[in-house]
Amino acid sequence: MRVRMDGGGRAARLEAGAEFTLLAPGVPRPRVVTVREVRAETSIVDPVAWQPTDKDTKTAHPVTPSALAFPAARVTVTGSADDVRLVKEAVAASSLLTTSGQDPASAVRGLALFVDTDGGWARVSGGAGHPITRLPLRTAADARHVADCCAHIAHWHQLHDLTHPDSSLSSMVRVSVEPLVGGFKPRSTGDIVCSYTPDGGEPQVQVQIHNQSGNRLWCVLLNLTDSYASSVHLFDGDFVGPGRAGTARRGEPVWLRLPPGREMVSGAATRDVLKVVVAENPLDTEPFRPPPCAAFDKGAARHGRAIRQ
């Protein structure tokens, strides 16, 4: 049985497969629906583990997003026939990846990754982060590790590209970064370049989330590094009152530094992207913290030199 959900004129920005929770006062447990069909002004959805009543099927329900759908990342594998077979078999086991690429719509929207194999090694490219070191490729277990790294990059890009379906809500929240120690140069691109002090001291900044709406909003601040790490430790989820600001690290300075493995020499840099997630009700932050992958730098997500708001 299907339920009609009023998209409020923004249903066209939704994706089939997205998940929403119905906002109904007095209901003992959350009622979740997934989008089956996207239309111009409404979306047709399927209830998840609950049975709608006749009244439910005739009512436009207020909702809050709880999970968004993304196209699978397309992985192109090149090299010897045996290496290609190993990697493709491993990629096929991940819901975040595909080697198909035949769907025109997916080809336009999906992330494109490339795995080049040669002489028992594989190199993954196509992501927006720091280049990845070569990975061994001699066994099926090695191929699964290559696929895990591709899936990790795909997950990171999903977080990086995350947007709220309701722009009227997200536009009322902004992130500010203020200098405390070290160089500080805002750029027209939205980047802020923070540099070490002349004597090698690490830069420090204050980061705040400003709620410019008239309602109390639940916020979490994602810190996405160019080493494909994601963390919520700066502001791990709390309500920010109308006209008020929440401060990262409970008011403590945010320290920025180059991650391990990158020497502090002229021109060395790393990039962190700060993205605030806004909702009217608390969300589970676990999807914002993908598991680590050994192929990437092991620096903590709080390390960085350039911050993009």
Tab-separated table of C-alpha atoms in Angstrom:
chain	number	residue	atom	x	y	z
A	1	MET	CA	0.000	0.000	0.000
A	2	ARG	CA	1.321	3.442	-0.860
A	3	VAL	CA	1.117	6.792	0.884
A	4	ARG	CA	1.083	10.181	-0.828
A	5	MET	CA	3.558	12.706	0.591
A	6	ASP	CA	3.210	16.417	-0.120
A	7	GLY	CA	6.545	17.718	-1.434
A	8	GLY	CA	5.578	21.362	-0.941
A	9	GLY	CA	6.748	22.259	-4.444
A	10	ARG	CA	10.208	20.755	-3.951
A	11	ALA	CA	9.534	17.077	-4.731
A	12	ALA	CA	11.415	17.357	-8.022
A	13	ARG	CA	14.646	17.694	-6.036
A	14	LEU	CA	14.092	14.354	-4.290
A	15	GLU	CA	15.485	10.996	-5.419
A	16	ALA	CA	13.719	7.649	-5.619
A	17	GLY	CA	14.961	5.581	-2.678
A	18	ALA	CA	15.247	8.531	-0.268
A	19	GLU	CA	13.887	7.932	3.235
A	20	PHE	CA	11.673	10.273	5.269
A	21	THR	CA	10.148	10.181	8.754
A	22	LEU	CA	6.576	11.390	9.159
A	23	LEU	CA	6.115	14.128	11.746
A	24	ALA	CA	2.979	13.169	13.655
A	25	PRO	CA	2.513	14.234	17.309
A	26	GLY	CA	1.393	11.506	19.683
A	27	VAL	CA	2.670	8.603	17.569
A	28	PRO	CA	4.600	6.188	19.868
A	29	ARG	CA	7.261	5.212	17.308
A	30	PRO	CA	8.630	6.946	14.183
A	31	ARG	CA	6.912	6.068	10.917
A	32	VAL	CA	9.364	5.854	8.017
A	33	VAL	CA	8.636	5.913	4.285
A	34	THR	CA	10.847	5.526	1.215
A	35	VAL	CA	10.263	7.414	-2.012
A	36	ARG	CA	8.939	5.168	-4.782
A	37	GLU	CA	8.110	7.760	-7.449
A	38	VAL	CA	8.990	11.457	-7.739
A	39	ARG	CA	6.401	13.784	-9.302
A	40	ALA	CA	6.244	17.529	-9.901
A	41	GLU	CA	4.353	18.485	-6.726
A	42	THR	CA	4.070	15.213	-4.776
A	43	SER	CA	6.015	12.024	-4.194
A	44	ILE	CA	4.581	8.523	-3.927
A	45	VAL	CA	6.166	6.622	-1.064
A	46	ASP	CA	6.086	3.140	0.481
A	47	PRO	CA	5.723	2.666	4.260
A	48	VAL	CA	8.561	0.787	5.978
A	49	ALA	CA	7.391	-1.779	8.569
A	50	TRP	CA	4.024	-0.124	9.274
A	51	GLN	CA	0.551	-0.241	7.773
A	52	PRO	CA	-1.097	3.070	6.796
A	53	THR	CA	-4.772	3.693	7.485
A	54	ASP	CA	-7.306	5.042	5.010
A	55	LYS	CA	-6.815	8.466	6.598
A	56	ASP	CA	-3.053	8.225	6.018
A	57	THR	CA	-3.546	7.588	2.304
A	58	LYS	CA	-5.676	10.725	1.943
A	59	THR	CA	-3.498	13.088	3.989
A	60	ALA	CA	-0.473	15.204	3.018
A	61	HIS	CA	2.079	14.444	5.746
A	62	PRO	CA	4.772	16.808	7.056
A	63	VAL	CA	8.089	14.969	6.947
A	64	THR	CA	11.769	15.285	7.773
A	65	PRO	CA	14.494	13.605	5.672
A	66	SER	CA	16.249	10.698	7.421
A	67	ALA	CA	18.227	9.146	4.543
A	68	LEU	CA	18.923	10.387	1.018
A	69	ALA	CA	19.465	8.276	-2.102
A	70	PHE	CA	22.566	8.646	-4.260
A	71	PRO	CA	23.516	7.007	-7.563
A	72	ALA	CA	26.229	4.363	-7.300
A	73	ALA	CA	29.765	5.453	-8.187
A	74	ARG	CA	30.829	4.070	-11.576
A	75	VAL	CA	34.153	2.216	-11.445
A	76	THR	CA	36.134	1.729	-14.670
A	77	VAL	CA	38.787	-0.979	-14.368
A	78	THR	CA	41.699	-1.350	-16.813
A	79	GLY	CA	44.616	-3.774	-17.041
A	80	SER	CA	45.052	-7.496	-17.609
A	81	ALA	CA	41.967	-9.692	-17.927
A	82	ASP	CA	42.673	-11.473	-14.616
A	83	ASP	CA	43.178	-8.234	-12.670
A	84	VAL	CA	40.050	-6.664	-14.170
A	85	ARG	CA	38.013	-9.760	-13.276
A	86	LEU	CA	39.265	-9.724	-9.664
A	87	VAL	CA	38.414	-6.066	-9.131
A	88	LYS	CA	35.047	-6.217	-10.899
A	89	GLU	CA	33.969	-9.178	-8.770
A	90	ALA	CA	34.890	-7.253	-5.626
A	91	VAL	CA	33.174	-4.079	-6.812
A	92	ALA	CA	29.961	-6.006	-7.573
A	93	ALA	CA	29.601	-6.821	-3.864
A	94	SER	CA	29.270	-3.140	-2.860
A	95	SER	CA	25.948	-1.288	-2.990
A	96	LEU	CA	27.866	1.993	-3.378
A	97	LEU	CA	29.636	0.928	-6.591
A	98	THR	CA	28.869	-0.286	-10.089
A	99	THR	CA	30.912	-1.206	-13.149
A	100	SER	CA	27.915	-0.869	-15.462
A	101	GLY	CA	27.710	2.783	-16.492
A	102	GLN	CA	25.105	1.964	-19.117
A	103	ASP	CA	22.401	4.097	-17.526
A	104	PRO	CA	22.600	7.587	-19.139
A	105	ALA	CA	21.112	9.279	-16.074
A	106	SER	CA	23.624	7.555	-13.785
A	107	ALA	CA	26.447	8.506	-16.119
A	108	VAL	CA	25.572	12.168	-15.701
A	109	ARG	CA	24.992	12.213	-11.915
A	110	GLY	CA	27.222	9.501	-10.550
A	111	LEU	CA	30.817	9.777	-9.372
A	112	ALA	CA	33.340	8.308	-11.839
A	113	LEU	CA	36.248	6.351	-10.326
A	114	PHE	CA	39.072	4.580	-12.133
A	115	VAL	CA	41.172	1.572	-11.133
A	116	ASP	CA	44.301	1.069	-13.238
A	117	THR	CA	46.023	-2.279	-12.616
A	118	ASP	CA	49.573	-3.239	-13.575
A	119	GLY	CA	52.070	-5.821	-12.320
A	120	GLY	CA	50.303	-6.760	-9.096
A	121	TRP	CA	49.373	-3.186	-8.156
A	122	ALA	CA	46.265	-1.020	-8.465
A	123	ARG	CA	45.899	2.743	-8.488
A	124	VAL	CA	42.555	4.365	-7.667
A	125	SER	CA	41.801	7.826	-9.070
A	126	GLY	CA	38.864	10.086	-9.830
A	127	GLY	CA	38.057	11.355	-6.352
A	128	ALA	CA	38.399	14.983	-5.283
A	129	GLY	CA	40.809	14.318	-2.418
A	130	HIS	CA	44.554	13.799	-1.987
A	131	PRO	CA	46.146	11.233	-4.356
A	132	ILE	CA	46.068	7.666	-3.042
A	133	THR	CA	49.136	5.450	-2.851
A	134	ARG	CA	49.286	2.289	-4.960
A	135	LEU	CA	47.498	-0.732	-3.515
A	136	PRO	CA	48.635	-4.365	-3.830
A	137	LEU	CA	46.547	-6.516	-6.160
A	138	ARG	CA	47.590	-10.172	-6.110
A	139	THR	CA	44.679	-11.952	-4.424
A	140	ALA	CA	40.900	-11.753	-4.094
A	141	ALA	CA	41.440	-10.241	-0.632
A	142	ASP	CA	43.554	-7.484	-2.209
A	143	ALA	CA	40.784	-6.840	-4.732
A	144	ARG	CA	38.243	-6.532	-1.917
A	145	HIS	CA	40.501	-3.957	-0.257
A	146	VAL	CA	40.633	-1.969	-3.523
A	147	ALA	CA	36.831	-2.111	-3.732
A	148	ASP	CA	36.540	-1.027	-0.073
A	149	CYS	CA	38.687	2.012	-0.835
A	150	CYS	CA	36.481	2.893	-3.825
A	151	ALA	CA	33.386	2.530	-1.628
A	152	HIS	CA	34.986	4.747	1.029
A	153	ILE	CA	35.628	7.462	-1.572
A	154	ALA	CA	32.041	7.126	-2.842
A	155	HIS	CA	30.694	7.531	0.708
A	156	TRP	CA	32.900	10.587	1.265
A	157	HIS	CA	31.594	12.182	-1.930
A	158	GLN	CA	28.007	11.506	-0.882
A	159	LEU	CA	28.656	13.464	2.306
A	160	HIS	CA	30.561	16.169	0.411
A	161	ASP	CA	27.658	16.629	-2.051
A	162	LEU	CA	24.907	16.395	0.574
A	163	THR	CA	22.237	19.093	0.288
A	164	HIS	CA	19.047	19.598	2.267
A	165	PRO	CA	15.852	19.103	0.211
A	166	ASP	CA	14.379	22.213	1.853
A	167	SER	CA	16.570	25.152	0.841
A	168	SER	CA	14.371	27.545	2.824
A	169	LEU	CA	15.597	25.793	5.979
A	170	SER	CA	19.262	25.321	5.097
A	171	SER	CA	19.630	28.922	3.863
A	172	MET	CA	18.907	30.165	7.385
A	173	VAL	CA	22.030	28.520	8.836
A	174	ARG	CA	25.621	29.553	8.181
A	175	VAL	CA	29.089	28.645	9.441
A	176	SER	CA	31.625	31.288	10.473
A	177	VAL	CA	35.386	30.845	10.910
A	178	GLU	CA	37.299	33.481	12.878
A	179	PRO	CA	41.104	33.683	13.273
A	180	LEU	CA	42.809	33.231	16.634
A	181	VAL	CA	46.434	32.276	15.853
A	182	GLY	CA	48.380	32.239	12.575
A	183	GLY	CA	47.718	33.632	9.120
A	184	PHE	CA	44.138	33.949	7.876
A	185	LYS	CA	43.191	34.815	4.279
A	186	PRO	CA	39.581	34.513	3.051
A	187	ARG	CA	39.247	34.016	-0.702
A	188	SER	CA	36.477	34.889	-3.141
A	189	THR	CA	35.926	31.149	-3.773
A	190	GLY	CA	34.732	30.686	-0.186
A	191	ASP	CA	38.001	29.065	0.893
A	192	ILE	CA	39.845	30.332	3.949
A	193	VAL	CA	43.605	29.771	3.928
A	194	CYS	CA	45.124	29.418	7.394
A	195	SER	CA	48.903	29.288	7.751
A	196	TYR	CA	51.444	28.483	10.444
A	197	THR	CA	53.026	31.331	12.383
A	198	PRO	CA	56.569	32.417	11.347
A	199	ASP	CA	58.046	30.386	14.217
A	200	GLY	CA	56.120	27.221	13.232
A	201	GLY	CA	53.129	27.595	15.552
A	202	GLU	CA	49.956	25.805	14.432
A	203	PRO	CA	47.054	28.029	13.379
A	204	GLN	CA	43.931	28.204	15.524
A	205	VAL	CA	40.416	29.379	14.655
A	206	GLN	CA	36.990	29.632	16.231
A	207	VAL	CA	34.141	27.960	14.331
A	208	GLN	CA	30.467	28.746	14.954
A	209	ILE	CA	27.100	27.653	13.543
A	210	HIS	CA	24.620	30.552	13.300
A	211	ASN	CA	20.869	29.892	13.282
A	212	GLN	CA	19.252	32.872	11.606
A	213	SER	CA	15.774	31.326	11.497
A	214	GLY	CA	12.949	31.823	13.951
A	215	ASN	CA	12.967	28.185	15.073
A	216	ARG	CA	15.197	25.969	17.156
A	217	LEU	CA	17.187	23.744	14.769
A	218	TRP	CA	19.252	20.621	15.328
A	219	CYS	CA	22.706	20.928	13.749
A	220	VAL	CA	25.779	18.769	13.247
A	221	LEU	CA	29.021	19.983	11.674
A	222	LEU	CA	30.815	17.616	9.306
A	223	ASN	CA	34.554	18.011	8.816
A	224	LEU	CA	35.595	16.394	5.523
A	225	THR	CA	39.334	16.167	4.880
A	226	ASP	CA	41.178	15.691	1.597
A	227	SER	CA	42.394	12.372	3.030
A	228	TYR	CA	38.783	11.152	2.644
A	229	ALA	CA	38.068	11.278	6.378
A	230	SER	CA	34.793	12.509	7.846
A	231	SER	CA	34.212	13.524	11.454
A	232	VAL	CA	31.506	15.168	13.555
A	233	HIS	CA	33.769	15.842	16.557
A	234	LEU	CA	33.703	19.633	16.104
A	235	PHE	CA	29.942	19.852	16.749
A	236	ASP	CA	28.474	16.371	17.088
A	237	GLY	CA	24.790	17.259	17.106
A	238	ASP	CA	22.781	19.665	19.264
A	239	PHE	CA	19.984	22.185	19.049
A	240	VAL	CA	20.833	25.814	18.248
A	241	GLY	CA	18.180	28.314	19.288
A	242	PRO	CA	16.661	30.963	16.968
A	243	GLY	CA	19.029	33.869	16.475
A	244	ARG	CA	21.765	32.092	18.413
A	245	ALA	CA	25.098	30.426	17.595
A	246	GLY	CA	26.623	27.094	18.552
A	247	THR	CA	30.410	27.046	18.978
A	248	ALA	CA	32.573	24.146	17.831
A	249	ARG	CA	34.493	22.162	20.467
A	250	ARG	CA	32.333	23.746	23.180
A	251	GLY	CA	34.172	27.042	22.804
A	252	GLU	CA	37.704	25.630	22.658
A	253	PRO	CA	39.951	26.694	19.733
A	254	VAL	CA	40.053	24.498	16.645
A	255	TRP	CA	43.705	23.605	15.968
A	256	LEU	CA	44.788	23.149	12.363
A	257	ARG	CA	47.824	21.187	11.231
A	258	LEU	CA	49.176	19.190	8.341
A	259	PRO	CA	48.297	15.495	8.659
A	260	PRO	CA	51.014	12.895	9.316
A	261	GLY	CA	52.954	12.068	6.172
A	262	ARG	CA	52.982	15.613	4.768
A	263	GLU	CA	56.122	17.540	5.550
A	264	MET	CA	55.865	21.127	6.773
A	265	VAL	CA	57.667	22.660	3.805
A	266	SER	CA	56.886	25.637	1.610
A	267	GLY	CA	53.751	24.959	-0.434
A	268	ALA	CA	52.570	22.007	1.647
A	269	ALA	CA	48.823	22.140	2.218
A	270	THR	CA	45.720	20.161	3.047
A	271	ARG	CA	42.045	21.018	2.746
A	272	ASP	CA	39.103	20.525	5.099
A	273	VAL	CA	35.498	21.161	4.057
A	274	LEU	CA	33.028	22.161	6.775
A	275	LYS	CA	29.420	21.204	6.060
A	276	VAL	CA	26.565	21.821	8.476
A	277	VAL	CA	23.646	19.378	8.489
A	278	VAL	CA	20.371	20.942	9.643
A	279	ALA	CA	17.155	19.264	10.749
A	280	GLU	CA	14.121	20.033	12.863
A	281	ASN	CA	14.698	16.861	14.900
A	282	PRO	CA	17.864	14.979	15.949
A	283	LEU	CA	19.417	12.651	13.355
A	284	ASP	CA	21.611	9.586	13.751
A	285	THR	CA	25.188	10.805	13.110
A	286	GLU	CA	26.635	7.335	12.459
A	287	PRO	CA	26.197	7.618	8.632
A	288	PHE	CA	28.348	10.762	8.752
A	289	ARG	CA	31.311	8.771	10.130
A	290	PRO	CA	32.459	6.246	7.520
A	291	PRO	CA	34.895	3.587	8.738
A	292	PRO	CA	38.599	4.332	8.166
A	293	CYS	CA	40.451	2.901	5.177
A	294	ALA	CA	44.149	2.054	5.483
A	295	ALA	CA	44.898	3.401	1.990
A	296	PHE	CA	44.465	6.992	3.138
A	297	ASP	CA	46.414	9.300	5.436
A	298	LYS	CA	45.785	8.491	9.089
A	299	GLY	CA	45.598	12.104	10.241
A	300	ALA	CA	42.633	13.071	12.394
A	301	ALA	CA	39.851	14.996	10.718
A	302	ARG	CA	40.635	18.088	12.776
A	303	HIS	CA	43.958	18.588	10.994
A	304	GLY	CA	43.939	21.047	8.177
A	305	ARG	CA	45.266	24.191	6.626
A	306	ALA	CA	42.538	25.381	4.313
A	307	ILE	CA	38.896	25.402	5.390
A	308	ARG	CA	35.983	25.837	3.013
A	309	GLN	CA	32.717	27.063	4.470
